[in-house]
Coordinates of C-alpha atoms in Angstrom, one line a residue:
X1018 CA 9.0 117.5 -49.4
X1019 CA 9.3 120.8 -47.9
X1020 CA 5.4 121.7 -48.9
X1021 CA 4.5 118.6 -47.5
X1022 CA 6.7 119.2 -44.1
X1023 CA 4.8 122.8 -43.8
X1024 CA 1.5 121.1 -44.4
X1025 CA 1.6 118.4 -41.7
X1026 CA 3.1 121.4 -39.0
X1027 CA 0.2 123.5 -40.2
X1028 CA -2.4 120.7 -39.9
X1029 CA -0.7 119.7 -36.1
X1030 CA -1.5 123.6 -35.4
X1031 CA -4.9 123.2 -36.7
X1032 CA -5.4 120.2 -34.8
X1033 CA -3.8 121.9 -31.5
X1034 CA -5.9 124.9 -31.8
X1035 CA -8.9 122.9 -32.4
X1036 CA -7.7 121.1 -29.1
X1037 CA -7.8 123.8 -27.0
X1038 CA -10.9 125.8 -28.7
X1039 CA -12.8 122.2 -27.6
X1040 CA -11.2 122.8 -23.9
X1041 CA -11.9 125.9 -23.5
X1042 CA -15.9 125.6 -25.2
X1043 CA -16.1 123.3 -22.6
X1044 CA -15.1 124.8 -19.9
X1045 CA -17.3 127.6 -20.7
X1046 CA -20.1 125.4 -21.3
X1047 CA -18.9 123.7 -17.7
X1048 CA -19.2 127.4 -16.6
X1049 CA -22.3 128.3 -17.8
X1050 CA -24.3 125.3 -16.8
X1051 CA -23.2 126.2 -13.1
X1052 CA -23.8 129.5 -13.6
X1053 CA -27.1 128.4 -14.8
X1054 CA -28.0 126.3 -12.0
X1055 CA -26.6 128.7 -9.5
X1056 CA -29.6 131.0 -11.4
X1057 CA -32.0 127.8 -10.9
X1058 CA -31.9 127.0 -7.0
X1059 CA -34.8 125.6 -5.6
X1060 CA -36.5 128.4 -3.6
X1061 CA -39.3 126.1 -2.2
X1062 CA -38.2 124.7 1.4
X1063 CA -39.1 122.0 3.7
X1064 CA -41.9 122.1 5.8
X1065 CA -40.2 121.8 9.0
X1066 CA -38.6 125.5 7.5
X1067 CA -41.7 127.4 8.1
X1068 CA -41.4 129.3 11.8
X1069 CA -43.8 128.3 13.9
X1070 CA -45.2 125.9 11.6
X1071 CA -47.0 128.5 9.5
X1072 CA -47.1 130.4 6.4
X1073 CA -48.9 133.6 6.3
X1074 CA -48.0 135.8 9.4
X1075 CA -48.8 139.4 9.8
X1076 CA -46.8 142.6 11.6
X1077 CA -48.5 144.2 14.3
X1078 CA -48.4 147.7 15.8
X1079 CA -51.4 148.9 18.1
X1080 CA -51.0 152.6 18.0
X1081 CA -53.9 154.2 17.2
X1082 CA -54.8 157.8 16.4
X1083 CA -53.2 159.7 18.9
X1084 CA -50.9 157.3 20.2
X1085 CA -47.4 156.6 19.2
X1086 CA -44.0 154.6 20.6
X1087 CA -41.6 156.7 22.6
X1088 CA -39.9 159.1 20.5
X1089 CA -37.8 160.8 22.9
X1090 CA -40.9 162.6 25.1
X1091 CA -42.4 159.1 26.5
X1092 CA -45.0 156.9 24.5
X1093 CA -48.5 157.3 24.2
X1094 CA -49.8 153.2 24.2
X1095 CA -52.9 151.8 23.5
X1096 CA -55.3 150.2 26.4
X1097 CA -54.9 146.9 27.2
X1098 CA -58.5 146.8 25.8
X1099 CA -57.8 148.0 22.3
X1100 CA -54.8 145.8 22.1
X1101 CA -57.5 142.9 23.0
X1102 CA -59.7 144.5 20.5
X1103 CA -56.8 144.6 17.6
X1104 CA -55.8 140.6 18.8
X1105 CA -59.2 139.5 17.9
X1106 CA -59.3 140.8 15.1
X1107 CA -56.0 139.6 14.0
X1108 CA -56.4 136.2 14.9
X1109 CA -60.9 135.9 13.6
X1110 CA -61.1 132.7 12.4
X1111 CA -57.7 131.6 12.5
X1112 CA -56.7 134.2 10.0
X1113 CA -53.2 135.3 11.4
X1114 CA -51.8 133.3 14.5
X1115 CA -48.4 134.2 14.0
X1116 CA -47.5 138.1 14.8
X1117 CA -44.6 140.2 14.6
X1118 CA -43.7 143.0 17.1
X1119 CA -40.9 145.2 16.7
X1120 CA -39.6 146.4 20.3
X1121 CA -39.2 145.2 24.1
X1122 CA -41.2 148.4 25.0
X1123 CA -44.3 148.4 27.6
X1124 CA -46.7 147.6 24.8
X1125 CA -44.9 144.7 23.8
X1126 CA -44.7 143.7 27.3
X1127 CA -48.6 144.0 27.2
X1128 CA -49.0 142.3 23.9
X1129 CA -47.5 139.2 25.4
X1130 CA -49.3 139.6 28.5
X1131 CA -52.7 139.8 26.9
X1132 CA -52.2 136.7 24.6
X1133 CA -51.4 134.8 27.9
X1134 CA -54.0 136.0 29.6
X1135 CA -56.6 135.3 27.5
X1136 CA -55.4 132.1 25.7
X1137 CA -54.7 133.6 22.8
X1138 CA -54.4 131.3 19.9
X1139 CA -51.3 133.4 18.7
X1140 CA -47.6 133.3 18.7
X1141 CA -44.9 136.2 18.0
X1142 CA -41.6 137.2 16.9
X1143 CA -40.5 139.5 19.3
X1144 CA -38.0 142.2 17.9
X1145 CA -35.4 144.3 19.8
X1146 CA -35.3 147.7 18.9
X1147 CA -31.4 148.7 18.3
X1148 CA -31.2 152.6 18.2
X1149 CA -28.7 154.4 16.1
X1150 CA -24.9 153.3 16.8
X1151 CA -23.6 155.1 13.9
X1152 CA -24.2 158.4 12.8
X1153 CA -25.5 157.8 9.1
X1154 CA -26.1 161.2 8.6
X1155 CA -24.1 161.3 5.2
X1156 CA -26.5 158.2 3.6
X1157 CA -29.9 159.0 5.4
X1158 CA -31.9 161.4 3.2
X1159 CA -34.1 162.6 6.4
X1160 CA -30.7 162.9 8.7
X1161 CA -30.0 166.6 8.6
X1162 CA -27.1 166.7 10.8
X1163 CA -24.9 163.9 12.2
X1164 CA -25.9 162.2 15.2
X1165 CA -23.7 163.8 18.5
X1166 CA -21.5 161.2 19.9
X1167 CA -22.9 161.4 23.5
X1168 CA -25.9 160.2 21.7
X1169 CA -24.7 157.2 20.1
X1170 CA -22.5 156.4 23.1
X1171 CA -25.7 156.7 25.2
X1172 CA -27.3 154.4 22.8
X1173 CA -25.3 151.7 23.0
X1174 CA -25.9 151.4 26.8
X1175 CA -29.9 151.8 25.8
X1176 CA -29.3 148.8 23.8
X1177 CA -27.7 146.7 25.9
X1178 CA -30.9 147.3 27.8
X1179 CA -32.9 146.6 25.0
X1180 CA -31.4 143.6 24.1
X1181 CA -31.8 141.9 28.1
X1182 CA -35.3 142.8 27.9
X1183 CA -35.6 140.9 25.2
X1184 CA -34.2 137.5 26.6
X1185 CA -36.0 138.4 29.6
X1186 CA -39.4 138.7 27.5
X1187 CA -38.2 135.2 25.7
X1188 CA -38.2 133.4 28.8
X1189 CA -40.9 134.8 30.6
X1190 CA -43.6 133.6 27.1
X1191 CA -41.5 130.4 25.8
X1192 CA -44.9 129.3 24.7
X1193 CA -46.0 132.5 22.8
X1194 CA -42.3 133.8 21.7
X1195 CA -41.0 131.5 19.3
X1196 CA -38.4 133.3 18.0
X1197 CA -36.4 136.8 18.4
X1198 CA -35.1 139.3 15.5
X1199 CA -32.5 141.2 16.8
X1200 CA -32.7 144.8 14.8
X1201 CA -34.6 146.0 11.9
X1202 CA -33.4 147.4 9.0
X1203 CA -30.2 148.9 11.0
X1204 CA -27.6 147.8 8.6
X1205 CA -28.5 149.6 5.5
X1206 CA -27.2 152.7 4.8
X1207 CA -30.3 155.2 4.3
X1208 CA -31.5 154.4 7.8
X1209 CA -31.2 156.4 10.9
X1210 CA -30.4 154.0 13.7
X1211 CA -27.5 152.7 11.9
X1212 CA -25.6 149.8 13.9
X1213 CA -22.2 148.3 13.0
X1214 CA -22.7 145.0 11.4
X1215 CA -20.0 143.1 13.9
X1216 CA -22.1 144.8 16.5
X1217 CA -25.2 143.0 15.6
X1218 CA -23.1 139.8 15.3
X1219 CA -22.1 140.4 18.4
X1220 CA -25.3 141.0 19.9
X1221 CA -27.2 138.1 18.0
X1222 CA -24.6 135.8 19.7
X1223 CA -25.2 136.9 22.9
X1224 CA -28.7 136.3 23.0
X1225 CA -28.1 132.9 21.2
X1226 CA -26.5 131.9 24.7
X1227 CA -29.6 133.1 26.5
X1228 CA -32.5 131.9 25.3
X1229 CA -33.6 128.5 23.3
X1230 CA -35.6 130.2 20.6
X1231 CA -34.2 130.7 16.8
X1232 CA -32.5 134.0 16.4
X1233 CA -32.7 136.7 13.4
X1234 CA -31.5 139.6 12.1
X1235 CA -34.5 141.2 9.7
X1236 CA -33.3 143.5 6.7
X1237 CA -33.7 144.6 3.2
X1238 CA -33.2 142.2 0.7
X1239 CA -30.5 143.6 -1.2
X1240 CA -28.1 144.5 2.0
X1241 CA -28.0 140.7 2.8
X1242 CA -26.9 139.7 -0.9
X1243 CA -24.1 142.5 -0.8
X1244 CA -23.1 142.5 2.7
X1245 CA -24.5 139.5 4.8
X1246 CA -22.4 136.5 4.4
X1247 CA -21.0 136.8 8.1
X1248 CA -24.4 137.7 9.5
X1249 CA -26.1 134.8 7.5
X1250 CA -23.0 132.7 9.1
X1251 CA -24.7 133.5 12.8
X1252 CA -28.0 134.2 12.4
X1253 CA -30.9 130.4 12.8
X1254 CA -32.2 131.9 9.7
X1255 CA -31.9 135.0 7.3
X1256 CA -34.8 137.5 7.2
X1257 CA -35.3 139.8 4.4
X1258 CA -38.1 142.4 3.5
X1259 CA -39.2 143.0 0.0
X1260 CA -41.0 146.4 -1.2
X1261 CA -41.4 145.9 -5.0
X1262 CA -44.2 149.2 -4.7
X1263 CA -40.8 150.6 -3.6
X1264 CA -38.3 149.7 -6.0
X1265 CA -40.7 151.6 -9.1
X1266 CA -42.7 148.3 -9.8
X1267 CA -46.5 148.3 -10.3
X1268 CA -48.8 145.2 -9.4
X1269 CA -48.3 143.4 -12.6
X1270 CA -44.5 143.2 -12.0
X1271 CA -45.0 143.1 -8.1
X1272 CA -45.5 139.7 -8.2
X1273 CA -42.3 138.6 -10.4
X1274 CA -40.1 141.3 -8.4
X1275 CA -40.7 139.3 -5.0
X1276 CA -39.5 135.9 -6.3
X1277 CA -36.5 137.7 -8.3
X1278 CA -35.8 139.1 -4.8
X1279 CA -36.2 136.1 -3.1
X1280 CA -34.4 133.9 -5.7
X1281 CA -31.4 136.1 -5.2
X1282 CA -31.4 135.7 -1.5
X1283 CA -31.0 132.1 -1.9
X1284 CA -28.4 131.9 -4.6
X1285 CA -26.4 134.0 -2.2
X1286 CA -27.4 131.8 0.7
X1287 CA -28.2 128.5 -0.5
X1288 CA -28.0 126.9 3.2
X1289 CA -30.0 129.2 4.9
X1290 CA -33.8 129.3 6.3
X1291 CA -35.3 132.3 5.1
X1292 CA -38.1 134.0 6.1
X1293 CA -39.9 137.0 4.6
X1294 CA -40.6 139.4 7.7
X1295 CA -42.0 142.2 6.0
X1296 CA -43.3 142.3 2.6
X1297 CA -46.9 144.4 1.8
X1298 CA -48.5 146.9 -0.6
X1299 CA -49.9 150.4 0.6
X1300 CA -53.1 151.3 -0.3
X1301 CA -52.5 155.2 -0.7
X1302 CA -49.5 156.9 -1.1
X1303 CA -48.5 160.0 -2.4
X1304 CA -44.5 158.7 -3.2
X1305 CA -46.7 156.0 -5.6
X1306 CA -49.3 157.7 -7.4
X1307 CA -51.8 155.4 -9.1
X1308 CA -49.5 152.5 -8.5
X1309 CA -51.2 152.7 -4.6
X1310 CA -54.7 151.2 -4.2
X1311 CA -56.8 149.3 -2.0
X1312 CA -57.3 146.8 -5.2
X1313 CA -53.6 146.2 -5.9
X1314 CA -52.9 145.8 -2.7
X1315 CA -55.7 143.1 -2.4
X1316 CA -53.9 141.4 -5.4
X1317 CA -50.7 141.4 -4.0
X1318 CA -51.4 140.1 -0.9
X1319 CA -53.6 137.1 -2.1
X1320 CA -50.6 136.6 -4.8
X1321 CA -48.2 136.5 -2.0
X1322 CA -50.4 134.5 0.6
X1323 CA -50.7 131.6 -2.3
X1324 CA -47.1 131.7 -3.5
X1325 CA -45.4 131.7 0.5
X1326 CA -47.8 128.8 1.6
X1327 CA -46.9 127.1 -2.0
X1328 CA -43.1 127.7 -0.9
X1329 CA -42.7 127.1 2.8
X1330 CA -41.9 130.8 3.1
X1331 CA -43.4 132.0 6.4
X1332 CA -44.1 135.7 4.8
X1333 CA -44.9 138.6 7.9
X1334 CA -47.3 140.8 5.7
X1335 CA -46.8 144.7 6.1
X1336 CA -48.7 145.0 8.3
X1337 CA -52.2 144.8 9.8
X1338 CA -53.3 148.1 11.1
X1339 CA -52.6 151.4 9.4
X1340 CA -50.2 154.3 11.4
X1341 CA -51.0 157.4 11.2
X1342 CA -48.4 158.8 13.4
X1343 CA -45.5 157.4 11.5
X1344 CA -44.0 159.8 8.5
X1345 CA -44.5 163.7 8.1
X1346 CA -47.3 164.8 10.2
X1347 CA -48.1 167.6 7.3
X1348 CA -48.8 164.7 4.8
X1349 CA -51.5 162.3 5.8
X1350 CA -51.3 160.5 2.5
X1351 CA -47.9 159.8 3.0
X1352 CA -46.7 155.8 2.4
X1353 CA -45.7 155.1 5.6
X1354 CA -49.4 155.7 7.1
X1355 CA -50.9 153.6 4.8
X1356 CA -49.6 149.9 4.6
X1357 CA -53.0 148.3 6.7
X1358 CA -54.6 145.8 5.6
X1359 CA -56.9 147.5 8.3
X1360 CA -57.1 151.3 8.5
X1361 CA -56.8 153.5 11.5
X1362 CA -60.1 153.3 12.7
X1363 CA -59.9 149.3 12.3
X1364 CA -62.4 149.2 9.3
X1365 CA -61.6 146.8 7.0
X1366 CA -59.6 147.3 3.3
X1367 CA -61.1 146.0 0.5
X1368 CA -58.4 142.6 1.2
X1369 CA -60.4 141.7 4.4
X1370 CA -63.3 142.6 2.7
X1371 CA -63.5 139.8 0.7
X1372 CA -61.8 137.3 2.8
X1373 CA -64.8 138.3 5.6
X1374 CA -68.0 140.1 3.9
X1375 CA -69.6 140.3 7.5
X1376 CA -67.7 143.4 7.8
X1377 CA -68.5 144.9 5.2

């Protein structure tokens, strides 16, 4: 009786355990299959998500040899000629009528002006520049020193400028400026014209109020799936820019690395429109070695084109007309000259090339 007392307890335990093993399997199988699905959201969006009704979109910066933005001495900006020359060129055949420009400056002003003038079959995101708020002197490798606070306090009031030229600029080309990014790349730490991120929400508000296009915030991937909730929150939709040439990857895993990048925007913001504002592939580059060429950066970009348009991602490629003033003057193969799909001198890469033998 006893043995069969102790048998029937240890069978209730068995059965007990066996109980709560089951629960627990399941909810880890519960777990798992929304973990699995979180993995598994749909990137592709609607149509009516593309900005401006278009795809494939290209960055633009008209500075030729010899010419550069202002840098603290006054800029040196190209003819309202060559920026008609460089709009042409853009837009032959219908091959980019969607641009983006990155400042309120007087060559943005002319930008705009030209595409009126002429009837330009091309519409732009206009970007206000946001100078450095915040010393990041301890995070940017090319930062020597921190910042002087009459600098950044001097900045601030620059910005504030910056940002009404902006809304002005908005409403002046409602036709031509279909939407405004507010910043680029000023919220990740290894920049220098850092700005605090309840700044920027604060200044993406205010020109919300102002102006009836869709406003943005553009920056690297990453920062927004560590640090953009709020901003996403504000912000008519989330742009990110993705560098896989960057991040160590050659032009077989280039390819794979966007949509990783991409997917894990949109687990992190399943709601949001996203837009890829800068995403391209230098042609030479001393930081890149072999993994820089005028044929993987042809792959990538006819990769990307097909995959965006097959998404409803409108995708800014980086960018359309090489700069050699940006980088270190004593190294002219340095990256950040060389991201053109077009080179200084407006010949054509091998991409454009192909796309228009003509010119070869």
């Amino acid at each position: 009786m006893k043995n069969s007392t102790i048998k029937n307890i240890s069978v209730l335990i068995c059965i007990t355990i066996g109980m709560f093993s089951c629960k627990n399997a399941a909810k880890k199988s519960d777990a798992n299959i929304q973990e699995e699905a979180k993995q598994n959201m749909e990137i592709k969006q609607k149509e009516t998500d593309l900005l401006g009704g278009t795809s494939w979109a290209v960055a633009y910066s008209g500075f030729r040899s010899g010419q550069h933005p202002d840098r603290g001495n006054g800029a040196v900006n190209p003819s309202d000629s060559e920026v008609l020359e460089d709009l042409k060129i853009i837009s032959k055949d219908s091959l980019f009528n969607l641009i983006r420009l990155y400042d309120c400056g007087e060559n943005s002003q002319a930008v705009l002006r030209i595409i009126e003038e002429n009837q330009l079959n091309i519409k732009v995101m206009l970007g206000v520049w946001l100078k450095a708020e915040l010393s990041a002197h301890e995070t940017c490798s090319w930062l020597t020193e921190p910042i002087p606070q009459e600098t950044l306090d001097k900045n601030m009031i620059l910005n504030q400028e910056e940002i009404q030229r902006g809304i002005a600029l908005a409403k002046k080309y409602p036709e031509t400026v279909i939407a405004v990014n507010v910043g680029n790349e000023a919220l990740v730490e290894w920049n220098d014209h850092k700005v605090d991120t309840d700044s920027i929400i604060s200044y993406v508000k205010s020109v919300q109020k102002e102006i009836e296009q869709p406003v943005t915030v553009a920056d690297n991937y990453e920062w927004w799936i560590k640090s953009g909730q709020e901003l996403a929150k504000t912000v008519d939709f989330v742009s990110i820019h993705v560098y896989p040439v960057w991040e160590g990857k050659d032009i077989d895993e280039g390819m794979s690395y966007t949509i990783q990048n991409v997917q894990d925007v949109r687990n992190a913001f399943p709601d949001s429109k996203l837009v890829i504002t800068e995403a391209g592939w230098a042609s030479i580059a001393t930081e890149f070695g072999e993994r820089a060429s005028e044929e993987k950066q042809e792959r990538y970009y006819q990769e990307l084109n097909k995959w965006s348009k097959e998404m409803n991602i409108t995708t800014f490629f980086f960018e359309a007309f090489d700069e050699d003033w940006k980088g270190e003057t004593a190294n002219p193969l340095g990256a950040e000259k060389h991201w053109g799909i077009f080179t200084v001198d407006r010949k054509p890469k091998k991409v454009m090339q192909a796309l228009f033998p003509e010119l070869n």
